[in-house]
Coordinates of C-alpha atoms and ligand atoms in Angstrom, one line a residue:
M18 CA -0.1 0.0 -0.3
S19 CA 1.7 3.7 -1.2
V20 CA 2.0 6.2 1.8
K21 CA -1.0 8.3 -0.3
D22 CA -3.7 5.4 -0.2
N23 CA -2.1 5.1 3.5
V24 CA -3.5 8.5 4.5
F25 CA -7.0 8.2 2.9
N26 CA -8.0 4.9 4.6
K27 CA -9.4 4.5 8.1
E28 CA -8.1 1.7 9.5
D29 CA -8.8 1.8 13.2
C30 CA -8.1 -1.0 16.1
F31 CA -11.5 -2.2 15.6
E32 CA -11.3 -3.1 12.0
L33 CA -7.9 -4.9 13.2
M34 CA -9.4 -6.9 15.6
G35 CA -12.7 -7.6 13.2
E36 CA -9.8 -9.8 11.3
S37 CA -7.9 -10.9 13.7
L38 CA -10.7 -12.2 15.6
G39 CA -12.9 -12.4 13.7
I40 CA -15.6 -10.2 15.3
S41 CA -18.4 -10.1 13.8
G42 CA -19.9 -7.3 11.8
Q43 CA -22.8 -6.1 14.3
L44 CA -21.0 -6.6 17.2
L45 CA -18.0 -4.2 15.3
D46 CA -20.6 -1.6 14.8
T47 CA -21.9 -2.0 18.5
A48 CA -18.6 -1.0 19.1
R49 CA -18.2 2.0 16.9
R50 CA -21.2 3.4 18.6
A51 CA -20.1 2.7 22.0
E52 CA -16.5 4.8 20.9
E53 CA -19.1 7.5 20.1
Q54 CA -20.9 7.5 22.8
C55 CA -18.1 7.3 25.0
A56 CA -16.6 10.1 23.8
G57 CA -17.3 12.7 26.2
I58 CA -16.4 11.0 29.0
Y59 CA -13.0 9.8 27.5
A60 CA -12.1 13.5 27.4
E61 CA -13.3 14.2 30.5
I62 CA -10.5 11.3 31.0
S63 CA -7.6 13.0 28.9
R64 CA -8.2 16.7 31.1
I65 CA -7.8 14.7 34.7
K66 CA -5.0 12.9 32.8
G67 CA -3.7 16.4 31.4
Y68 CA -3.9 18.2 34.9
N69 CA -2.3 15.3 36.8
Q70 CA 1.1 15.0 33.9
I71 CA 1.2 18.3 34.8
K72 CA 1.6 18.4 38.5
V73 CA 4.0 14.9 38.2
L74 CA 6.1 16.8 36.0
N75 CA 6.7 19.7 38.0
A76 CA 6.8 17.8 41.0
F77 CA 10.2 16.2 39.0
R78 CA 11.1 19.3 37.8
K79 CA 11.2 21.3 41.3
L80 CA 12.9 18.3 43.0
Q81 CA 15.1 18.3 40.2
I82 CA 15.5 14.8 39.7
A83 CA 18.7 13.7 37.8
P84 CA 20.3 10.5 36.3
M85 CA 22.1 10.4 39.6
H86 CA 18.9 9.2 41.7
F87 CA 18.6 6.1 39.0
A88 CA 21.2 4.6 39.9
P89 CA 21.6 0.8 42.3
T90 CA 22.4 1.1 45.8
Y91 CA 23.8 -1.2 48.3
G92 CA 24.2 -2.3 52.0
Y93 CA 22.8 0.0 54.5
G94 CA 22.0 2.5 52.1
Y95 CA 22.4 5.2 54.3
S96 CA 22.1 9.0 52.3
D97 CA 20.7 6.8 49.5
A98 CA 19.7 10.3 47.2
G99 CA 17.4 8.2 45.0
R100 CA 15.4 6.5 47.3
E101 CA 15.2 10.6 49.4
K102 CA 14.4 11.9 46.0
L103 CA 11.6 9.2 45.2
E104 CA 10.1 9.5 48.4
A105 CA 10.2 13.8 48.7
L106 CA 8.2 12.8 45.1
F107 CA 5.7 11.5 46.8
A108 CA 5.3 14.1 49.4
E109 CA 5.5 16.8 46.9
I110 CA 2.2 15.4 44.6
F111 CA 0.4 14.4 47.5
G112 CA 0.6 17.6 49.1
T113 CA 2.5 15.7 52.7
Q114 CA 5.4 16.6 54.4
S115 CA 7.0 12.9 54.0
A116 CA 6.9 10.0 52.4
L117 CA 7.9 6.7 53.1
V118 CA 8.5 4.9 49.2
R119 CA 9.9 1.6 49.3
P120 CA 10.8 -1.2 47.4
Q121 CA 10.7 -3.6 50.7
I122 CA 7.3 -3.2 50.9
A123 CA 6.1 -6.1 49.6
S124 CA 2.5 -5.3 49.0
G125 CA -0.4 -2.6 49.8
T126 CA -1.7 -5.0 52.3
H127 CA 1.8 -4.8 53.8
A128 CA 2.0 -0.6 53.4
L129 CA -1.3 -0.6 55.4
G130 CA -0.4 -2.8 58.0
L131 CA 2.6 -1.0 58.8
A132 CA 0.6 2.5 58.4
L133 CA -2.0 0.9 60.8
Y134 CA 0.7 -0.8 63.8
G135 CA 3.3 2.1 63.3
M136 CA 0.4 4.7 64.4
L137 CA -1.7 2.7 67.0
R138 CA -1.0 1.4 70.3
R139 CA -2.3 -0.1 72.9
G140 CA -6.1 0.7 73.6
D141 CA -6.3 3.2 71.0
K142 CA -9.3 3.2 68.8
L143 CA -9.9 2.5 65.5
I144 CA -13.0 2.9 63.0
S145 CA -13.5 2.4 59.8
V146 CA -15.8 5.0 58.3
S147 CA -16.9 2.9 55.0
G148 CA -17.1 -0.3 55.7
S149 CA -15.3 -3.9 56.3
P150 CA -12.5 -3.1 54.6
Y151 CA -10.7 -4.8 52.3
D152 CA -10.4 -8.8 52.7
T153 CA -6.9 -8.5 53.7
L154 CA -6.7 -6.3 56.4
E155 CA -9.1 -8.9 58.3
E156 CA -6.2 -10.8 59.8
I157 CA -4.1 -7.5 60.5
I158 CA -6.9 -5.7 62.5
G159 CA -8.4 -9.7 64.0
A160 CA -12.2 -8.4 64.7
S161 CA -13.7 -10.6 62.6
V162 CA -11.3 -13.7 62.3
Q163 CA -9.3 -14.9 65.6
S164 CA -5.6 -13.4 64.1
E165 CA -2.4 -14.1 66.6
G166 CA -0.5 -10.8 66.3
S167 CA -3.4 -8.4 65.1
L168 CA -4.1 -5.2 65.9
C169 CA -7.1 -6.3 68.2
D170 CA -4.9 -9.5 70.2
I171 CA -2.6 -6.4 70.9
G172 CA -5.4 -4.4 72.7
V173 CA -6.7 -1.6 69.9
E174 CA -10.2 -1.6 69.7
Y175 CA -12.1 -1.7 66.8
S176 CA -15.7 -1.2 64.9
Q177 CA -16.7 0.1 61.7
I178 CA -19.6 2.2 60.6
E179 CA -21.7 0.4 57.7
L180 CA -21.9 2.6 54.5
L181 CA -26.2 4.3 54.0
N182 CA -27.3 3.2 51.0
G183 CA -23.4 1.9 49.4
G184 CA -22.4 5.8 50.5
L185 CA -21.1 7.5 53.7
D186 CA -23.2 7.7 56.5
F187 CA -22.1 11.0 57.7
E188 CA -24.2 11.2 60.8
A189 CA -23.2 8.4 61.7
I190 CA -19.1 9.3 61.3
R191 CA -19.9 12.7 62.9
S192 CA -21.2 10.3 66.2
A193 CA -18.5 8.7 66.2
A194 CA -15.5 10.9 65.8
A195 CA -16.7 12.7 69.1
E196 CA -15.6 9.5 71.0
K197 CA -12.5 11.1 69.9
P198 CA -10.6 7.7 68.4
R199 CA -7.2 7.5 67.8
M200 CA -7.9 7.0 63.8
M201 CA -10.4 6.9 61.9
M202 CA -9.7 4.3 58.5
L203 CA -11.7 5.0 55.2
Q204 CA -11.2 2.9 51.8
R205 CA -11.9 4.9 48.7
S206 CA -12.3 1.9 46.2
R207 CA -14.9 -0.4 46.3
G208 CA -12.0 -3.1 46.5
Y209 CA -13.6 -6.4 45.6
A210 CA -17.3 -5.5 47.5
D211 CA -20.3 -4.8 46.3
R212 CA -20.6 -0.9 46.6
K213 CA -19.2 2.3 45.0
S214 CA -15.8 3.8 44.9
I215 CA -15.7 6.8 47.7
S216 CA -15.7 10.3 45.5
V217 CA -13.3 12.9 46.4
A218 CA -16.2 15.0 47.4
D219 CA -17.9 12.9 49.8
M220 CA -14.4 12.1 51.5
A221 CA -13.6 15.9 52.0
K222 CA -17.1 15.8 53.6
A223 CA -16.1 13.6 55.4
F224 CA -13.0 14.0 56.8
E225 CA -14.2 17.8 56.9
I226 CA -16.6 16.4 59.8
I227 CA -13.5 14.6 61.1
K228 CA -11.8 17.3 62.0
S229 CA -14.4 19.9 63.4
V230 CA -15.4 17.0 65.6
S231 CA -12.1 16.1 66.6
P232 CA -9.2 17.4 65.5
D233 CA -6.5 14.9 67.3
T234 CA -8.0 11.5 65.2
V235 CA -5.3 10.7 62.7
I236 CA -7.5 9.9 59.1
M237 CA -6.3 7.6 56.8
T238 CA -6.9 6.5 53.7
D239 CA -6.9 3.2 52.0
N240 CA -5.5 5.1 48.5
C241 CA -5.3 1.7 46.0
Y242 CA -6.5 1.8 42.7
G243 CA -7.8 5.0 43.5
E244 CA -4.6 7.4 42.7
F245 CA -5.1 10.0 39.4
V246 CA -8.2 8.8 39.0
D247 CA -9.1 12.6 40.0
T248 CA -7.4 15.8 40.1
V249 CA -6.2 15.9 43.9
E250 CA -5.3 13.0 46.6
P251 CA -7.3 12.4 49.4
T252 CA -3.9 14.2 51.6
Q253 CA -4.7 17.4 49.7
I254 CA -8.5 17.5 51.0
G255 CA -7.7 16.4 54.5
A256 CA -7.1 12.7 55.0
D257 CA -3.1 12.5 57.5
I258 CA -2.4 9.6 56.1
A259 CA -3.0 8.1 52.4
V260 CA -1.4 4.2 51.4
G261 CA -1.3 2.5 48.3
S262 CA 0.5 -0.1 46.2
L263 CA 3.2 0.3 43.6
I264 CA 2.2 -2.2 41.0
K265 CA -1.2 -0.9 41.2
N266 CA -1.7 2.9 39.9
I267 CA 1.1 5.1 41.1
G268 CA 3.9 2.9 39.4
G269 CA 2.4 3.4 36.2
G270 CA 2.8 -0.4 35.3
I271 CA 6.6 0.2 35.5
A272 CA 7.6 -0.2 39.0
P273 CA 8.3 -3.7 39.7
T274 CA 7.5 -3.9 43.4
G275 CA 6.2 -2.2 46.1
G276 CA 4.3 0.1 48.4
Y277 CA 3.6 4.2 49.4
I278 CA 2.7 5.5 52.6
V279 CA 2.6 9.5 52.5
G280 CA 1.7 12.1 55.9
S281 CA 3.2 14.3 58.7
S282 CA 6.6 13.9 59.2
E283 CA 5.5 12.8 62.3
S284 CA 3.7 10.3 61.3
I285 CA 5.7 8.8 59.0
Q286 CA 8.8 9.2 61.3
R287 CA 6.7 6.3 63.4
I288 CA 5.5 4.2 60.7
S289 CA 9.5 3.8 59.4
C290 CA 10.1 2.9 63.3
R291 CA 8.0 -0.2 62.1
L292 CA 9.7 -1.0 58.7
T293 CA 12.9 -1.0 60.1
T294 CA 13.2 -0.5 63.9
P295 CA 12.8 2.3 66.6
G296 CA 16.0 4.7 66.3
I297 CA 16.6 3.4 62.8
G298 CA 13.3 4.4 61.2
G299 CA 13.9 5.3 57.5
E300 CA 17.5 6.3 57.2
V301 CA 18.5 2.9 55.8
G302 CA 17.1 0.5 52.6
S303 CA 19.2 0.1 49.4
Y304 CA 18.0 -1.1 46.1
A305 CA 20.5 -2.8 44.0
A306 CA 18.2 -3.3 40.9
G307 CA 18.3 0.7 41.0
Y308 CA 15.2 2.9 41.0
L309 CA 14.9 3.9 37.0
P310 CA 11.5 2.0 36.7
F311 CA 9.9 4.0 40.3
F312 CA 10.5 7.0 38.6
Q313 CA 9.8 6.4 35.3
G314 CA 6.7 4.5 36.5
L315 CA 5.6 7.4 38.7
Y316 CA 6.3 10.0 35.1
L317 CA 3.4 7.5 33.4
A318 CA 1.0 6.4 35.9
P319 CA -2.1 9.2 35.0
G320 CA -1.4 8.2 31.1
A321 CA -1.4 4.6 32.5
V322 CA -4.1 5.7 34.8
A323 CA -6.3 7.0 31.7
E324 CA -5.9 4.6 29.7
A325 CA -7.0 2.2 32.0
L326 CA -10.0 4.2 33.3
K327 CA -11.3 4.3 29.4
G328 CA -11.0 0.7 28.8
A329 CA -13.0 0.5 31.7
V330 CA -15.5 3.0 30.5
F331 CA -15.5 1.6 26.9
A332 CA -16.3 -1.9 28.3
A333 CA -19.2 -0.6 30.6
A334 CA -20.8 0.7 27.4
V335 CA -20.7 -2.0 25.5
Y336 CA -21.6 -4.4 28.1
Q337 CA -24.7 -1.8 28.9
M338 CA -25.7 -2.0 25.6
C339 CA -25.7 -6.0 25.3
G340 CA -27.9 -6.1 28.1
F341 CA -25.4 -6.8 31.2
E342 CA -25.5 -4.9 34.2
V343 CA -22.7 -2.9 35.0
S344 CA -21.1 -0.9 37.7
P345 CA -20.4 1.6 37.2
A346 CA -22.3 2.8 34.2
W347 CA -20.0 3.8 31.2
N348 CA -20.9 7.7 32.7
E349 CA -20.7 7.3 36.0
K350 CA -18.3 9.4 37.8
R351 CA -15.4 7.2 39.4
S352 CA -12.7 7.0 42.4
C353 CA -11.1 4.1 41.4
I354 CA -10.6 1.8 38.5
I355 CA -12.3 -1.4 39.5
Q356 CA -15.0 -2.3 36.7
T357 CA -17.8 -5.1 38.0
V358 CA -20.2 -6.7 34.9
K359 CA -22.4 -9.4 35.8
F360 CA -23.3 -12.1 34.2
N361 CA -25.9 -14.9 33.3
N362 CA -24.6 -18.0 34.2
A363 CA -20.8 -19.3 35.1
Q364 CA -20.0 -20.5 31.5
E365 CA -19.9 -16.8 30.5
L366 CA -18.4 -15.6 33.7
I367 CA -15.1 -18.1 32.6
A368 CA -15.9 -17.1 29.3
F369 CA -14.8 -13.5 30.4
I370 CA -11.8 -14.2 32.4
Q371 CA -10.7 -16.2 29.7
S372 CA -10.6 -13.6 27.5
I373 CA -9.0 -10.9 29.0
Q374 CA -6.5 -14.1 29.4
R375 CA -6.7 -14.4 25.7
L376 CA -6.0 -11.0 24.8
S377 CA -2.8 -10.2 26.9
P378 CA 0.6 -9.5 26.1
V379 CA 1.9 -12.3 28.3
E380 CA 1.1 -15.7 28.9
S381 CA -2.0 -15.2 25.9
N382 CA -1.9 -19.1 25.2
V383 CA -2.7 -20.0 29.1
L384 CA -6.4 -20.7 29.6
P385 CA -7.2 -20.2 33.2
E386 CA -9.8 -22.3 35.2
P387 CA -11.9 -22.0 38.5
W388 CA -9.6 -24.0 41.2
D389 CA -9.9 -24.0 44.8
M390 CA -7.9 -20.8 46.2
P391 CA -6.9 -21.1 49.8
G392 CA -9.4 -18.8 52.4
Y393 CA -11.9 -18.8 49.4
R394 CA -15.3 -20.5 50.0
D395 CA -15.9 -20.7 46.6
Q396 CA -13.9 -21.3 43.3
V397 CA -11.9 -18.9 42.1
I398 CA -11.0 -17.7 38.6
M399 CA -8.2 -14.9 37.8
A400 CA -6.7 -13.5 34.6
A401 CA -3.5 -12.2 34.8
G402 CA -1.1 -11.9 31.4
T403 CA 0.6 -8.9 33.3
F404 CA 4.2 -8.3 33.2
V405 CA 4.5 -7.8 36.9
Q406 CA 3.0 -10.7 39.2
G407 CA -0.5 -9.3 40.1
A408 CA 0.0 -5.6 38.9
S409 CA -3.5 -4.4 38.3
I410 CA -2.8 -1.5 36.8
E411 CA -2.2 -4.0 34.2
L412 CA -5.8 -5.3 32.5
S413 CA -6.6 -8.4 35.6
A414 CA -9.8 -9.9 35.9
D415 CA -11.3 -12.1 38.7
A416 CA -14.1 -13.7 40.3
P417 CA -15.5 -15.8 42.7
I418 CA -18.2 -18.9 40.7
R419 CA -21.3 -17.8 42.5
S420 CA -24.5 -16.3 41.8
P421 CA -24.5 -13.4 41.3
Y422 CA -21.6 -14.1 38.3
I423 CA -20.0 -10.8 38.7
A424 CA -16.3 -10.4 37.1
F425 CA -14.3 -7.4 39.0
M426 CA -12.4 -6.2 36.1
Q427 CA -9.0 -3.2 36.3
G428 CA -6.0 -1.9 34.9
G429 CA -5.1 -2.2 31.4
L430 CA -2.2 0.0 29.7
A431 CA -3.4 0.3 27.0
Q432 CA -7.1 1.1 26.2
E433 CA -7.0 -1.1 23.1
Q434 CA -6.3 -4.4 25.3
V435 CA -9.5 -4.1 27.3
K436 CA -11.4 -3.4 24.1
A437 CA -10.2 -6.1 22.7
A438 CA -10.8 -8.8 25.6
A439 CA -14.2 -7.4 25.6
L440 CA -15.2 -8.0 22.2
N441 CA -13.5 -11.1 22.1
H442 CA -15.5 -12.2 25.1
L443 CA -19.0 -10.6 23.9
N444 CA -18.5 -12.3 20.4
G445 CA -18.6 -15.7 21.5
I446 CA -21.2 -15.8 23.8
I447 CA -24.2 -14.0 22.1
G448 CA -23.6 -15.2 18.8
I449 CA -24.5 -11.5 16.9
Ligands
LIG5 C1 -4.9 -3.8 46.1 C2 -5.6 -3.2 47.4 C3 -5.3 -3.4 48.5 C4 -4.3 -4.8 49.1 O1 -3.3 -4.5 48.2 P1 -2.6 -5.8 47.6 O2 -1.2 -5.2 47.1 O3 -3.1 -6.2 47.2 O4 -2.0 -6.4 48.6 C5 -6.2 -2.8 49.5 N1 -7.0 -1.9 49.8 C6 -8.0 -1.9 48.3 C7 -8.5 -0.9 48.8 C8 -7.0 -2.6 47.3 O5 -7.7 -2.2 46.2

């Protein structure tokens, strides 16, 4: 084909998906309609991405990031310039005094555990204001399950405020704050629960109520899956501490491992003494593989989050058009990157997860099957054709095999991958 011809043709991702995946003409028409319908939402996502990109760029410029900060370090890592700059960048972007950003933090759960154990002491009261926290926190808290060394086991008192009609119960939050608890925690993302993510506006309202009733209560936000979905982060609207994983949004799909905690100097000091020991805190910690992917990932993160969101919005639109129940709806305001789709039966659900895997850049040849995962009552099926093991800013999905047949999906470094996975699946199950 000549260059001249190429200027005039209308090749797009859907055309190539149609050819390579055998997607029916009718479904491709639906896909193009969904694409058109989503244009306004895509523009809104691009606007937020643009704002966050300049915010991140400004932080890099202000802190004069240079090649020396990417270098590997060894041993104790005293005065590790890369580590210190990375932490200063996070503090700048989140608008906090200080940050702890480490490859040694093994996961989001580890980061949340560090923040909780770092801040809470015997007799302190912890209240979750967003109902049950994420599954992996149950054993850390130890209220719903018996767990050796849990917060409850070491004498922390725990209670939770249930959600009201799927949102925050502001009046219950106000009365609970009046008891002057040591900490109130809020989970921004829906996680794997049947509820909405909590918007920046609702978070701001809750934080204001808490601070007005009990200024000394520490507000901690589980910010997993929430970073860069909006133009402000929880710590810029009143949260004292925010916590997350580097293999989700803020690692941009490039960070190979790690977690972060941002907050006041005093809080971060206490928490860093949990990561290492009292007397040492955050002053040690080297990384022989070098810090480049953390800097590069942070820089690319606003774009990665926007791609994931556009993929999710398209999936919501096209599944809705084909008669499936989705949450959030394609045009609903989002505060995290998770999308759910409800299927009619186990077969459709399993086919969805398998389609996500089949359209992945890594291990596309692997066929996931439901399995008896330890700790779960029902069989679970997961797709994760990711470069970084378990990275859920890359397209991934999972579901317990039980009614209602709901799949949770999130991530996608390229929106087209999400679109292809959705269309490949729909093409297989609805036969149009
Ligand atoms: C992912 C997640 C966690 C836990 O992070 P891991 O890295 O999986 O341990 C905690 N809370 C929320 C809301 C999450 O999405």
